[in-house]
Coordinates of C-alpha atoms in Angstrom, one line a residue:
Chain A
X10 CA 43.2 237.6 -5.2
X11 CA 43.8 234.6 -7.7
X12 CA 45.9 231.6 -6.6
X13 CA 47.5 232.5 -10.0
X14 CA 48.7 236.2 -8.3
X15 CA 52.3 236.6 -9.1
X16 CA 53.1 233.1 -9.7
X17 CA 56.1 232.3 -12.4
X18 CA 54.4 229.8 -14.7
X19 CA 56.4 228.3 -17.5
X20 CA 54.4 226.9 -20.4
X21 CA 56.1 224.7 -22.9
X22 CA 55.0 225.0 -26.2
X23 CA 53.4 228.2 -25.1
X24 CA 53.5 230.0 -28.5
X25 CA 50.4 228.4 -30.1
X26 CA 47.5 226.2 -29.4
X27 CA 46.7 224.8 -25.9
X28 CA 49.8 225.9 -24.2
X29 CA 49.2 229.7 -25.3
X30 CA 45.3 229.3 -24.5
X31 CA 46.6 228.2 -20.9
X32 CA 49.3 231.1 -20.9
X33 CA 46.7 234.1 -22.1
X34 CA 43.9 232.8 -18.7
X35 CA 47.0 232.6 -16.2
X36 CA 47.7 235.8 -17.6
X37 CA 44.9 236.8 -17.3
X38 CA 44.7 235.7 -13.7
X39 CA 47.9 237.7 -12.4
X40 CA 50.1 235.2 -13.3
X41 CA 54.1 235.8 -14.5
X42 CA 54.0 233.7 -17.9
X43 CA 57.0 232.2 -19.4
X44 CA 56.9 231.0 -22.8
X45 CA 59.1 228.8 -24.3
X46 CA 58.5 227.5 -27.9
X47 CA 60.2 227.6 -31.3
X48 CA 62.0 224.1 -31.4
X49 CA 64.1 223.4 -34.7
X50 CA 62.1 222.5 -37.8
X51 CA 61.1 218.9 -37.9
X52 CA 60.9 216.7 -41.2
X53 CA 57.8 214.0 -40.2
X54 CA 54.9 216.3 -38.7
X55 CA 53.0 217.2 -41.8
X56 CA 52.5 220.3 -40.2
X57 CA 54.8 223.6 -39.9
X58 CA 56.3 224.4 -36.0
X59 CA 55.7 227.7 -34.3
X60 CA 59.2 229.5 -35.2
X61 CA 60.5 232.8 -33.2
X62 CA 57.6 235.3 -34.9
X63 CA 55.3 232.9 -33.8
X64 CA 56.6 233.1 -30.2
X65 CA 57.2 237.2 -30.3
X66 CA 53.6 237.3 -31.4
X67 CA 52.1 234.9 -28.3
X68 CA 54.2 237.1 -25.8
X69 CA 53.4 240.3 -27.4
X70 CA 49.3 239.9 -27.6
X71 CA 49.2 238.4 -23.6
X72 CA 51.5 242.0 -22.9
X73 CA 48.8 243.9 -24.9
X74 CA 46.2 242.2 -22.8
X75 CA 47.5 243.5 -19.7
X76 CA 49.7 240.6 -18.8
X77 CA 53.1 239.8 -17.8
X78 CA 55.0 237.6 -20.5
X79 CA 58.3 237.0 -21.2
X80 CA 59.5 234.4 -23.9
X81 CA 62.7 232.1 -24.4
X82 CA 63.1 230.4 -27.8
X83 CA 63.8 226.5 -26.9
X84 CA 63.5 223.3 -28.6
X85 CA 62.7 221.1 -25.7
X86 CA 65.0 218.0 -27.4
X87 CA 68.1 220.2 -26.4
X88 CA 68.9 219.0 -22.8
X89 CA 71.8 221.8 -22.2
X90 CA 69.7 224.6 -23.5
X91 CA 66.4 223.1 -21.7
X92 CA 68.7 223.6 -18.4
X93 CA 70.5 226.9 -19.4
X94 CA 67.0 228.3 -20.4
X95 CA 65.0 227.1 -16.8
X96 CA 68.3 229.1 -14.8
X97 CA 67.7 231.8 -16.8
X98 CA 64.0 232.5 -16.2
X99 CA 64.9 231.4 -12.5
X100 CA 67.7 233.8 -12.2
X101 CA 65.5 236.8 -14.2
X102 CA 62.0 236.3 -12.3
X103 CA 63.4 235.0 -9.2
X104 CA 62.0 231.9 -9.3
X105 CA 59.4 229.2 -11.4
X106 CA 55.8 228.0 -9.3
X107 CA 54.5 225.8 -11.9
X108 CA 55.6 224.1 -15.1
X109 CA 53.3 223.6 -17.9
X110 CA 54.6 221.0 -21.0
X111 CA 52.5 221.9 -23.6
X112 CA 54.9 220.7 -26.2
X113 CA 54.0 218.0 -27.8
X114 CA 54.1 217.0 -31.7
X115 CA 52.2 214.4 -33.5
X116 CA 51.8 212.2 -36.7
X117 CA 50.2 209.2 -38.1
X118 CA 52.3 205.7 -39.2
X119 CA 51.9 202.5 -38.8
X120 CA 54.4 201.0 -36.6
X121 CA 55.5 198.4 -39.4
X122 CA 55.8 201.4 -42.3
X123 CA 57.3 204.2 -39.6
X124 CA 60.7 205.0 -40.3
X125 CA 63.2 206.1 -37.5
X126 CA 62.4 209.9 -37.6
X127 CA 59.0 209.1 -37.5
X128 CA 59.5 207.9 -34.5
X129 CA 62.4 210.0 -32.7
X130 CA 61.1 213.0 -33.6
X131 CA 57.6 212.5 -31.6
X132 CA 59.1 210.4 -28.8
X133 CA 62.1 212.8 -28.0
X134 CA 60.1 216.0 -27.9
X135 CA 56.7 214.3 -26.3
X136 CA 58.9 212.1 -23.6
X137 CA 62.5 213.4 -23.1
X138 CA 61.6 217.1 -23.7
X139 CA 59.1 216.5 -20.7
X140 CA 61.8 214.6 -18.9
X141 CA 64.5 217.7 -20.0
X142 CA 62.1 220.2 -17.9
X143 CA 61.6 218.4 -15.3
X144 CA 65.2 216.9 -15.1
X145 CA 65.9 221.4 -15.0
X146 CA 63.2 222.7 -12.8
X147 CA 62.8 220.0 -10.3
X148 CA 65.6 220.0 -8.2
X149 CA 64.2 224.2 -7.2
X150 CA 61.3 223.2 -6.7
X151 CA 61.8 221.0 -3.8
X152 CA 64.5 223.3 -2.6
X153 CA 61.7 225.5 -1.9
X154 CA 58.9 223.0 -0.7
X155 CA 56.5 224.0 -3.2
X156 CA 55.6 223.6 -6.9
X157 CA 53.5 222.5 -9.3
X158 CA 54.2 220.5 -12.7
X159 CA 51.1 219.6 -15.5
X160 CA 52.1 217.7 -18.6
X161 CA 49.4 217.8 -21.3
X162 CA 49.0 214.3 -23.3
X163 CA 46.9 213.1 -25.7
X164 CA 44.4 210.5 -25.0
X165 CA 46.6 207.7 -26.9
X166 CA 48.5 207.7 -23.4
X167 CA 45.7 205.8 -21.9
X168 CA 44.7 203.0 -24.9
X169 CA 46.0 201.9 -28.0
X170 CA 45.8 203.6 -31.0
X171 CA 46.6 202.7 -34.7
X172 CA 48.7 204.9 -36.5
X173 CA 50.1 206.6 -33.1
X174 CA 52.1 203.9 -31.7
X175 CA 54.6 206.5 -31.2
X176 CA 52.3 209.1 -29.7
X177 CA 51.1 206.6 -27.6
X178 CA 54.2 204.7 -26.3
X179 CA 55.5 208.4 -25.3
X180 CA 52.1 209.3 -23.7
X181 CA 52.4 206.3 -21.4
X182 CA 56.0 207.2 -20.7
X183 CA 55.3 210.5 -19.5
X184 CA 52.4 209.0 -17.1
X185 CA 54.6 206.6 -15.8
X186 CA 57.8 209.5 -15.3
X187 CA 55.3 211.7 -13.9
X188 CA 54.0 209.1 -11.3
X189 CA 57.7 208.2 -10.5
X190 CA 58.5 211.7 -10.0
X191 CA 55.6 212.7 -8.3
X192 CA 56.4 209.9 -5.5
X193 CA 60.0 211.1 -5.3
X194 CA 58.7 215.1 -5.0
X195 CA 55.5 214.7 -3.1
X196 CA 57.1 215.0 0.5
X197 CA 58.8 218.1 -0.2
X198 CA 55.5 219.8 -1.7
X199 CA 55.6 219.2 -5.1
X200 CA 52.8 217.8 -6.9
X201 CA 53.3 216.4 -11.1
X202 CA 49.8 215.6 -12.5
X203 CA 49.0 215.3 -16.2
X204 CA 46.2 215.8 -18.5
X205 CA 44.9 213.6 -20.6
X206 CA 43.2 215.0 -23.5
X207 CA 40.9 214.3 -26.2
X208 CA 41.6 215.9 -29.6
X209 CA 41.6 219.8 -29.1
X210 CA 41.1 221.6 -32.9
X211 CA 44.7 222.6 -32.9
X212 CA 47.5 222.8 -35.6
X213 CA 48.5 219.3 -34.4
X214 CA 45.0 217.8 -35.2
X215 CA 44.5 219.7 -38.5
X216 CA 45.2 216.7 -41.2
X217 CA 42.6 214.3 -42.2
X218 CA 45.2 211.4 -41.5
X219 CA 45.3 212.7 -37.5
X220 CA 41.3 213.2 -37.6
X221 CA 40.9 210.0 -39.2
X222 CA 43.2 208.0 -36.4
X223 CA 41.7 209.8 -33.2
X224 CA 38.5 208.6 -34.6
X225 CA 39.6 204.9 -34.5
X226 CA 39.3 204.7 -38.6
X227 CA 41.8 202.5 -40.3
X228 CA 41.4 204.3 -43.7
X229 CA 41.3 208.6 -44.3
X230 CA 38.3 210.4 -44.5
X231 CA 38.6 214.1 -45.3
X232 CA 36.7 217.3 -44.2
X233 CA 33.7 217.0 -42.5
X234 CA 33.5 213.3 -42.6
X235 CA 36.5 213.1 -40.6
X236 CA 34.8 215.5 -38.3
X237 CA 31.5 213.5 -38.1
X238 CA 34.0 210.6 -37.3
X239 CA 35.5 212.0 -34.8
X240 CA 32.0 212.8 -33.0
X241 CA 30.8 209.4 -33.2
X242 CA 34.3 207.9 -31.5
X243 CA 33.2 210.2 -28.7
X244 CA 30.5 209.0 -26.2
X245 CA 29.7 212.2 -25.7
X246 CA 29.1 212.8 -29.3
X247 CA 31.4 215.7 -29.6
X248 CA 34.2 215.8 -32.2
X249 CA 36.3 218.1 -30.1
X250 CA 37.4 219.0 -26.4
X251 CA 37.0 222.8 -26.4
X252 CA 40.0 224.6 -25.3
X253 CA 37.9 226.3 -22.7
X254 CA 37.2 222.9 -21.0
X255 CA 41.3 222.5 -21.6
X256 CA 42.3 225.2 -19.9
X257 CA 39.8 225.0 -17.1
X258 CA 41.3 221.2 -16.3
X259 CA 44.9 222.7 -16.5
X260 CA 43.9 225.5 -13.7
X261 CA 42.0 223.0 -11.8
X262 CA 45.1 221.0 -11.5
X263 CA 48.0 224.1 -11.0
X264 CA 45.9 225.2 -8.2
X265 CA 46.1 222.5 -6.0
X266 CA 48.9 221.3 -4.0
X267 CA 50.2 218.0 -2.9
X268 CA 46.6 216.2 -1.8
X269 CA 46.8 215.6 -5.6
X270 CA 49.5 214.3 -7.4
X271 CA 50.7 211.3 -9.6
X272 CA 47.3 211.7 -11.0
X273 CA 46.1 211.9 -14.4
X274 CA 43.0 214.1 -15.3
X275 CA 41.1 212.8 -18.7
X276 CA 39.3 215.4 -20.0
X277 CA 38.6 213.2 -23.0
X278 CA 35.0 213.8 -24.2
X279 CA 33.8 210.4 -22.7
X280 CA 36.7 208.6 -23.9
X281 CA 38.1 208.2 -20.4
X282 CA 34.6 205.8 -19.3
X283 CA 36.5 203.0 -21.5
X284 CA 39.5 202.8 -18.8
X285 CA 40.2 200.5 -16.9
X286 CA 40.5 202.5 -13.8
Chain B
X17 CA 46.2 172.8 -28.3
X18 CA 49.8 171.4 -29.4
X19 CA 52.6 173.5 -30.2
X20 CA 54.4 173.9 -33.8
X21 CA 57.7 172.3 -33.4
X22 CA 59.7 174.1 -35.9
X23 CA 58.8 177.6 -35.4
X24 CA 61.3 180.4 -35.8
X25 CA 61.7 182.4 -32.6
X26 CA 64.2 185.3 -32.1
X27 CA 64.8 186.8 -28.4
X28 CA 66.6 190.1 -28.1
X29 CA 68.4 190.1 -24.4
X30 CA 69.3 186.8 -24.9
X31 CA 73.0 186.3 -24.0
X32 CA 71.9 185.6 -20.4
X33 CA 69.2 185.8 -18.0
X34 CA 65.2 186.1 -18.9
X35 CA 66.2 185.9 -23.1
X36 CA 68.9 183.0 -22.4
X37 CA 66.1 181.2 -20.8
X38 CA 63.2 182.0 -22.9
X39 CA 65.2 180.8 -25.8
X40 CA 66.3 177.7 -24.4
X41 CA 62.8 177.0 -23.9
X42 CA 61.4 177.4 -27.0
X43 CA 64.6 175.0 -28.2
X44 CA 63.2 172.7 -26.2
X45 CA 59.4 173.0 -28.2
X46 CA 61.6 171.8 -31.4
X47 CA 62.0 175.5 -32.0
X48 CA 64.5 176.8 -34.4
X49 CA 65.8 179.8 -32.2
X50 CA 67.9 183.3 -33.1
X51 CA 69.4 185.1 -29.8
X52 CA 70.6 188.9 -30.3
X53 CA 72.5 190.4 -27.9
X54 CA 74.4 194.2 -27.3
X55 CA 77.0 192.1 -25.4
X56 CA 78.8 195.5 -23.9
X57 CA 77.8 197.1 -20.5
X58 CA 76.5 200.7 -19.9
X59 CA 78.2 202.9 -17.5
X60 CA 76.2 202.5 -14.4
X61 CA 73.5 199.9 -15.9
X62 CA 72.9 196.4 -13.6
X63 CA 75.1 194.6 -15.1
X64 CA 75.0 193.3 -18.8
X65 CA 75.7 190.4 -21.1
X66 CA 79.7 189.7 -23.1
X67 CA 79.8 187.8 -25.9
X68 CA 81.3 184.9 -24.1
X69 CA 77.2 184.7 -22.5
X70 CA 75.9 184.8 -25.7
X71 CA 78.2 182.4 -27.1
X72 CA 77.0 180.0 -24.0
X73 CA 73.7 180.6 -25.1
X74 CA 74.3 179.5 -28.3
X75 CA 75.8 176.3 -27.2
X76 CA 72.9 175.8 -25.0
X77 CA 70.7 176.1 -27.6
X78 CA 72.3 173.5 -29.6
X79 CA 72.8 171.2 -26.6
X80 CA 68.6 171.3 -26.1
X81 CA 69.1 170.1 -30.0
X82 CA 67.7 173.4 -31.7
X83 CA 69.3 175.1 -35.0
X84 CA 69.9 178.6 -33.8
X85 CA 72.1 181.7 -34.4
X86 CA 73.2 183.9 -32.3
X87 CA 74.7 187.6 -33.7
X88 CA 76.2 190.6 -31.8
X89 CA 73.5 193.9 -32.3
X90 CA 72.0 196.8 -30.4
X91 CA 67.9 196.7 -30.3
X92 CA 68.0 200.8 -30.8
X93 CA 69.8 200.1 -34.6
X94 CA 67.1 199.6 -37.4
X95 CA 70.2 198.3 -39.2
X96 CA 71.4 195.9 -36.4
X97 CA 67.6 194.4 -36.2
X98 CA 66.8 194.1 -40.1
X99 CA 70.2 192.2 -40.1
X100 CA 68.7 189.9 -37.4
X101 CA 65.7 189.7 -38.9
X102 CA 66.5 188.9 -42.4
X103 CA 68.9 186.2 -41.0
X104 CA 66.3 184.3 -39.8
X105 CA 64.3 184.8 -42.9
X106 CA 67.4 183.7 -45.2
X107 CA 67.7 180.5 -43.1
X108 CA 64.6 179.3 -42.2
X109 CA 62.1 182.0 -44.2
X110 CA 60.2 182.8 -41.8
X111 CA 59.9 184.7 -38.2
X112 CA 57.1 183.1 -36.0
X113 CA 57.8 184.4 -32.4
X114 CA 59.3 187.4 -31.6
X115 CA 60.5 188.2 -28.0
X116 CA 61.9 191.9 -27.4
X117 CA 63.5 191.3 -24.2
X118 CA 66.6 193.3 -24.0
X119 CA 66.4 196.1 -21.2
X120 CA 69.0 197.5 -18.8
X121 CA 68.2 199.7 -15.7
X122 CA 69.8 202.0 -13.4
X123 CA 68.8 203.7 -10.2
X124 CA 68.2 206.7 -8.9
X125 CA 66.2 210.4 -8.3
X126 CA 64.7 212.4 -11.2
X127 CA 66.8 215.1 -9.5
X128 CA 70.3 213.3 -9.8
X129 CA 69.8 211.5 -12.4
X130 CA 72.7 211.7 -15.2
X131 CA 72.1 211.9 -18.7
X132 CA 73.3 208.1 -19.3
X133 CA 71.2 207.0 -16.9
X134 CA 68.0 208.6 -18.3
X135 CA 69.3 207.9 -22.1
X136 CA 70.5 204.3 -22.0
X137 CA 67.6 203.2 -20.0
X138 CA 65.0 205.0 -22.1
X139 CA 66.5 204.5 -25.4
X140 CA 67.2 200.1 -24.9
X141 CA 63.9 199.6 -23.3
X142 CA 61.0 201.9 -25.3
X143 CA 63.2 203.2 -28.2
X144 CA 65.1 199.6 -28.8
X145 CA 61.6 197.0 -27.9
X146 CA 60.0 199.5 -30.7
X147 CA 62.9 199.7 -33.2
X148 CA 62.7 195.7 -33.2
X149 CA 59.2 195.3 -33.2
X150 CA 59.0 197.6 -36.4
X151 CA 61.6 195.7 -38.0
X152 CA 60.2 192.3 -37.5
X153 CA 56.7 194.1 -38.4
X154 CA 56.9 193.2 -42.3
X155 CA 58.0 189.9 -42.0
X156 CA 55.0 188.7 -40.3
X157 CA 52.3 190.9 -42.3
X158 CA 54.0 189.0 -45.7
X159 CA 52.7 185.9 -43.7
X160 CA 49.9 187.1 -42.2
X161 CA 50.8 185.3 -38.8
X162 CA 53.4 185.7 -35.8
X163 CA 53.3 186.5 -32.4
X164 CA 55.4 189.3 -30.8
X165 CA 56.2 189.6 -27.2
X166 CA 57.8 192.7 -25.2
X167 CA 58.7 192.6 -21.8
X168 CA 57.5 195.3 -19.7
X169 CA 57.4 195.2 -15.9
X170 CA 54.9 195.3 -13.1
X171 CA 56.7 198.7 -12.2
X172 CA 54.6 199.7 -15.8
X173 CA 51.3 200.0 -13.6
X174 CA 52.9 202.1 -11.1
X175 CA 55.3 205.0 -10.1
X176 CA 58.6 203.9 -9.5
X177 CA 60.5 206.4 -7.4
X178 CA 64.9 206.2 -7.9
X179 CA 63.0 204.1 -11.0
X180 CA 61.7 207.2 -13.2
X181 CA 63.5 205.9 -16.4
X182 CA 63.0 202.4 -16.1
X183 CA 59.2 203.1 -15.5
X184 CA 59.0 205.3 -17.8
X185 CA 60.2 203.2 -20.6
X186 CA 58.3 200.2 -19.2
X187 CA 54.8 202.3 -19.2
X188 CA 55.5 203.2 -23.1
X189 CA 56.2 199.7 -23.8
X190 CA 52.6 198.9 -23.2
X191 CA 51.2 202.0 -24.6
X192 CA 53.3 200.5 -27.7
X193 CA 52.2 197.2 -27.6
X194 CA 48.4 198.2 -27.5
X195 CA 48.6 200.7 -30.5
X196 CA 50.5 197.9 -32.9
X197 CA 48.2 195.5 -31.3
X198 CA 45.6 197.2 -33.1
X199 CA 47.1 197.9 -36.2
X200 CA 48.6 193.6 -36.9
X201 CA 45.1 192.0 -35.2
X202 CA 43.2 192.0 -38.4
X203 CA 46.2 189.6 -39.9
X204 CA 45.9 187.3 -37.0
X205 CA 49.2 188.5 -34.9
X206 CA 49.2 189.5 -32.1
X207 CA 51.3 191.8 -29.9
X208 CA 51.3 191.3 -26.0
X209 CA 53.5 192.8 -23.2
X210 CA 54.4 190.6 -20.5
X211 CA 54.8 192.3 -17.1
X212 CA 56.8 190.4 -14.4
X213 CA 57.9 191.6 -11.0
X214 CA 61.8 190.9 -10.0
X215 CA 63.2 188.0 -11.8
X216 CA 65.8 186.3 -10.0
X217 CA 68.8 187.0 -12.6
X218 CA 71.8 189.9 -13.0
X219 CA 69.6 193.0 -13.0
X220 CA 67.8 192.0 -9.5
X221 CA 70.8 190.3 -8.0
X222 CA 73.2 193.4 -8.1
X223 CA 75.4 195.7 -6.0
X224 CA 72.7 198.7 -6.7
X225 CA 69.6 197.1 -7.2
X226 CA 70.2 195.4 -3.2
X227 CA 71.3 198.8 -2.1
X228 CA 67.9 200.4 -3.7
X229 CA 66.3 198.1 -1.7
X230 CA 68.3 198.8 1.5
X231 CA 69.6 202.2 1.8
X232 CA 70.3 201.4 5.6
X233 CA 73.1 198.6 5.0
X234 CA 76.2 199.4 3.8
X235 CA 77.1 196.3 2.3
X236 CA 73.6 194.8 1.8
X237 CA 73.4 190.8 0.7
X238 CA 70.8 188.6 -0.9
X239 CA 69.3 187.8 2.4
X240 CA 69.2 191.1 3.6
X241 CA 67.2 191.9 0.3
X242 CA 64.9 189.3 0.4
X243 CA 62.0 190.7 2.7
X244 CA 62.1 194.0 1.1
X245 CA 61.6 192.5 -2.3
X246 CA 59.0 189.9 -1.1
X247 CA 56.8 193.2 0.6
X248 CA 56.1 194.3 -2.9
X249 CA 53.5 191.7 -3.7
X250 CA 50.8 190.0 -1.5
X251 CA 52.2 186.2 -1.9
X252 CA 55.6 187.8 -0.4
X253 CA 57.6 185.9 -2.9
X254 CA 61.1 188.2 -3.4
X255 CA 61.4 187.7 -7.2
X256 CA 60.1 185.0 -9.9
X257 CA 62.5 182.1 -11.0
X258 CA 63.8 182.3 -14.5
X259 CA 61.3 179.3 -15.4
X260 CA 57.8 181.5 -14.4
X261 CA 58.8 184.4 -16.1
X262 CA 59.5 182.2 -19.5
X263 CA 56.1 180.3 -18.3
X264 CA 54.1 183.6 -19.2
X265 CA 56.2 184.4 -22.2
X266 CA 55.2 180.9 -23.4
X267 CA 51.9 180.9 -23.1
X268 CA 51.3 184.1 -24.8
X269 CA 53.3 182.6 -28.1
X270 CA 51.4 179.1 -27.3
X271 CA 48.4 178.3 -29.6
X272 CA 45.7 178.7 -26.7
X273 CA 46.4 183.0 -26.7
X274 CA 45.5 183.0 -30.1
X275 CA 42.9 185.8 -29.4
X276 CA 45.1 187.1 -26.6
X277 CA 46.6 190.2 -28.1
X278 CA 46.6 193.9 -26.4
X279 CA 46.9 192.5 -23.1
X280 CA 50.0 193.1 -20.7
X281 CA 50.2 189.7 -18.8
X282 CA 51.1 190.4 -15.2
X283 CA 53.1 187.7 -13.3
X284 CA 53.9 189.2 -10.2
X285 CA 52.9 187.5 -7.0
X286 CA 49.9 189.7 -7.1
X287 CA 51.3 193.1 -7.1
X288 CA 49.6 194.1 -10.0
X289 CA 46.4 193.4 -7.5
X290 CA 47.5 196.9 -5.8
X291 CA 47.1 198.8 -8.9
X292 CA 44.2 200.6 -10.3
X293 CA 45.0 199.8 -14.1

């Protein structure tokens, strides 16, 4: 039987991308898969936002698979719905084993042209909607001695990085909130880890200005230069972190218990060999 | 190296405490010095500045023989910090040092943590030391020079447990710092965190902050503080005095860190020695 048998798993910004490429292995693994996605448009991505079809579709193709899916549409910014939404899913499935915040948004500025939206859009969904979850699901969790909380980040969260100040200010956050809470949880069997990517080909990674600035360039290149770019940013030569490698760090990490926690997993195409620690 | 005498230095947080005494200091250079403070306490913060502090300051700053202004503002307003900033530039037309001090904190479990708590913390310290950075940010790129300074904390390198928001906020102020760092170093500015341990002012010596510290006492007292603090860092030294905390500060706007940018200056007793990055 899979350590994924049965377990409630609620994924974050489940409807697309790396949260629904988690969602559709747990799935596949047994799991009980809760997707929550379809925030309120936002005005400084560049790029559109999964809306409720979006979310209907995610849930409907893991059920066609075979799987057990249910789906709540949530903006994680909304701290009263966050919490309404997380005593829903516990009252209707009974209870929730592991969180997964996938839900994370992205653009490019410098900090000295970035206006305030620029900046509150990415910081409150990337930090407080992480802090929103947890801030909802923790307090069951350690009621019942066990669980297990992942929060996905982008690399920026270890480094600096021009153009993502934003990005990477509320990367660092969430390390250091997960560290924090993983010292207040780990007694009572709780473990809060989180994953430190490189750039996955997702919609968030889709404009030549986001390729351009994960591959450390101070101007735009386009296409497959920004591509190329990307690859030779990485020691590893790769432009991209395939989602398989993504998802097979996120189960590595929901599967343990306690014996790991406050850690942070780079799975950063080489990247991670230029920190400190 | 000797230092400009008539550089223009503003410090956020500087009614009392570390920003009262970093600005006196750089008075005392021959600096020409503008304090901004929110002079108004948040429910449950340690406690915070009035306007009769920042008024002291202001006469302190004169007394040390320094032009200076001080003005009322809240770091999180882009309005309240281009006002401060284009002060300075109307009167002395030019901002050389920049020192976003102003933070509050507030204790206690991710679990029971209430929505002030997480949002005043989170939003003065990352959101507010960002919003004042980016509005200081075009000032020194006209001049192609300047040094900016945030204060982060040693608890930036760590988990901080009953601490979540402060470290939180304190780990994105580096993350920050790094990414701008990047973006102003080809003009010759740099941007630097400074991360001290306790600092013997208001937000250590409190009611909550001693009963953090000593959840056994009822009624705990400096003295029965003191070994608690001091078994945070290997030279068992409680807290830092006002004038080695503004020692750090200084040297990272002195003309020997000219090159120094990026970095996150730990004075701390040697804590930061117990931590990996």
């Amino acid at each position: 039987m899979s350590e994924f048998e049965s377990k409630v798993v609620m994924i974050a910004g489940g409807a697309r991308g790396i949260g629904r490429a988690i969602a559709t292995s747990l799935a596949g693994a047994g799991a009980q898969i809760v997707l929550v996605d379809a925030p309120a448009p936002m005005q400084t991505l560049g790029y559109p936002l999964p809306d409720a079809d979006a979310l209907e579709s995610a849930v409907a193709e893991i059920r066609a698979a075979g799987g057990t899916c249910t789906g709540y549409e949530l903006d994680v910014r909304d701290r009263p719905r966050v919490a309404e939404t997380v005593q829903r899913c516990i009252a209707e499935a009974g209870r929730i084993d592991m969180l997964v915040n996938c839900a994370g948004v992205g653009s490019v500025s410098d900090a000295g042209e970035m206006d305030d939206l620029t900046w509150s859009e990415v910081v409150d969904t990337n930090l407080n909607g992480f802090y929103n979850l947890v801030r909802a699901v923790t307090a069951h969790m350690t009621a019942r001695g066990s669980g297990n909380i992942v929060a996905v980040v982008g690399d920026s969260a270890r480094r600096g990085a021009a153009g993502l100040s934003h990005v990477s200010a509320a990367g660092w956050a969430t390390i250091g909130l997960a560290k924090s809470l993983a010292l207040e949880t780990a007694d009572a069997g709780v473990a809060v880890n989180v994953l430190s990517l490189g750039p996955v080909d997702t919609e968030l990674s889709s404009s030549a200005e986001f390729r351009s600035a994960v591959a450390d360039l101070r101007h735009v290149v386009h296409g497959q230069d920004a591509i190329e770019a990307m690859g030779r940013r990485h020691p590893n030569c790769e432009p991209w972190v395939p989602m398989e490698d993504v998802v097979r760090a996120a189960r590595f990490l929901l599967g343990g218990g306690t014996s790991m926690t406050g850690s942070v997993l780079d799975v950063s195409a080489g990247l991670s060999a230029l920190n400190s620690s | 190296m000797t230092e400009p005498v008539d550089r223009v230095v503003l410090v956020t947080g500087g009614a009392k405490g570390q920003g009262r005494n970093h600005a006196l200091a750089f008075a005392r250079q021959g600096a020409r010095v503008g304090v901004m403070d929110i002079c108004r306490q948040f429910p449950g913060s340690a406690p915070m500045a009035t306007e009769e502090d920042l008024a002291t300051t202001q006469k302190l700053l004169g007394e040390a023989g320094a032009d200076s202004f001080a003005l009322v503002g809240d770091t999180r307003s882009s309005a309240d910090m281009r006002r401060f900033v284009d002060t300075a530039v109307e009167r002395w037309g030019r901002v050389d040092v920049f020192v976003a001090n102003a933070g509050v904190a507030s204790f206690g479990p991710v679990v029971e943590m209430t929505d002030p708590m997480w949002d005043d913390v989170v939003s003065t310290n990352l959101d507010g030391v960002a919003t004042s950075i980016r509005a200081v940010i075009p000032t020194m790129v006209a001049q192609r020079s300047g040094r900016i300074i945030a204060t982060s904390s040693s608890v930036a390198r760590e988990g901080g447990p009953n601490n979540a928001n402060y470290a939180a906020s304190k780990w994105g102020v580096i993350g920050f710092v790094k990414s701008v760092a990047i973006e102003l170093a080809p003009l010759g500015i740099t941007v630097n965190a400074f991360s001290p341990m306790s600092v013997s002012t208001d937000m250590c010596h409190n009611e909550a902050t001693y009963k953090l510290f000593r959840p056994d006492l009822a009624d705990p007292q400096e003295d029965d503080v003191r070994e608690t603090f001091a078994g945070l860092n290997p030279m068992h030294v409680p807290w830092l005095e006002l004038e080695d905390a503004t020692a750090g500060v200084l040297y990272l706007a002195s003309e020997g860190a000219r090159y120094v940018t990026g970095a996150a200056l730990d004075v701390a007793g040697g804590w930061n020695a117990y931590h990996g990055a």
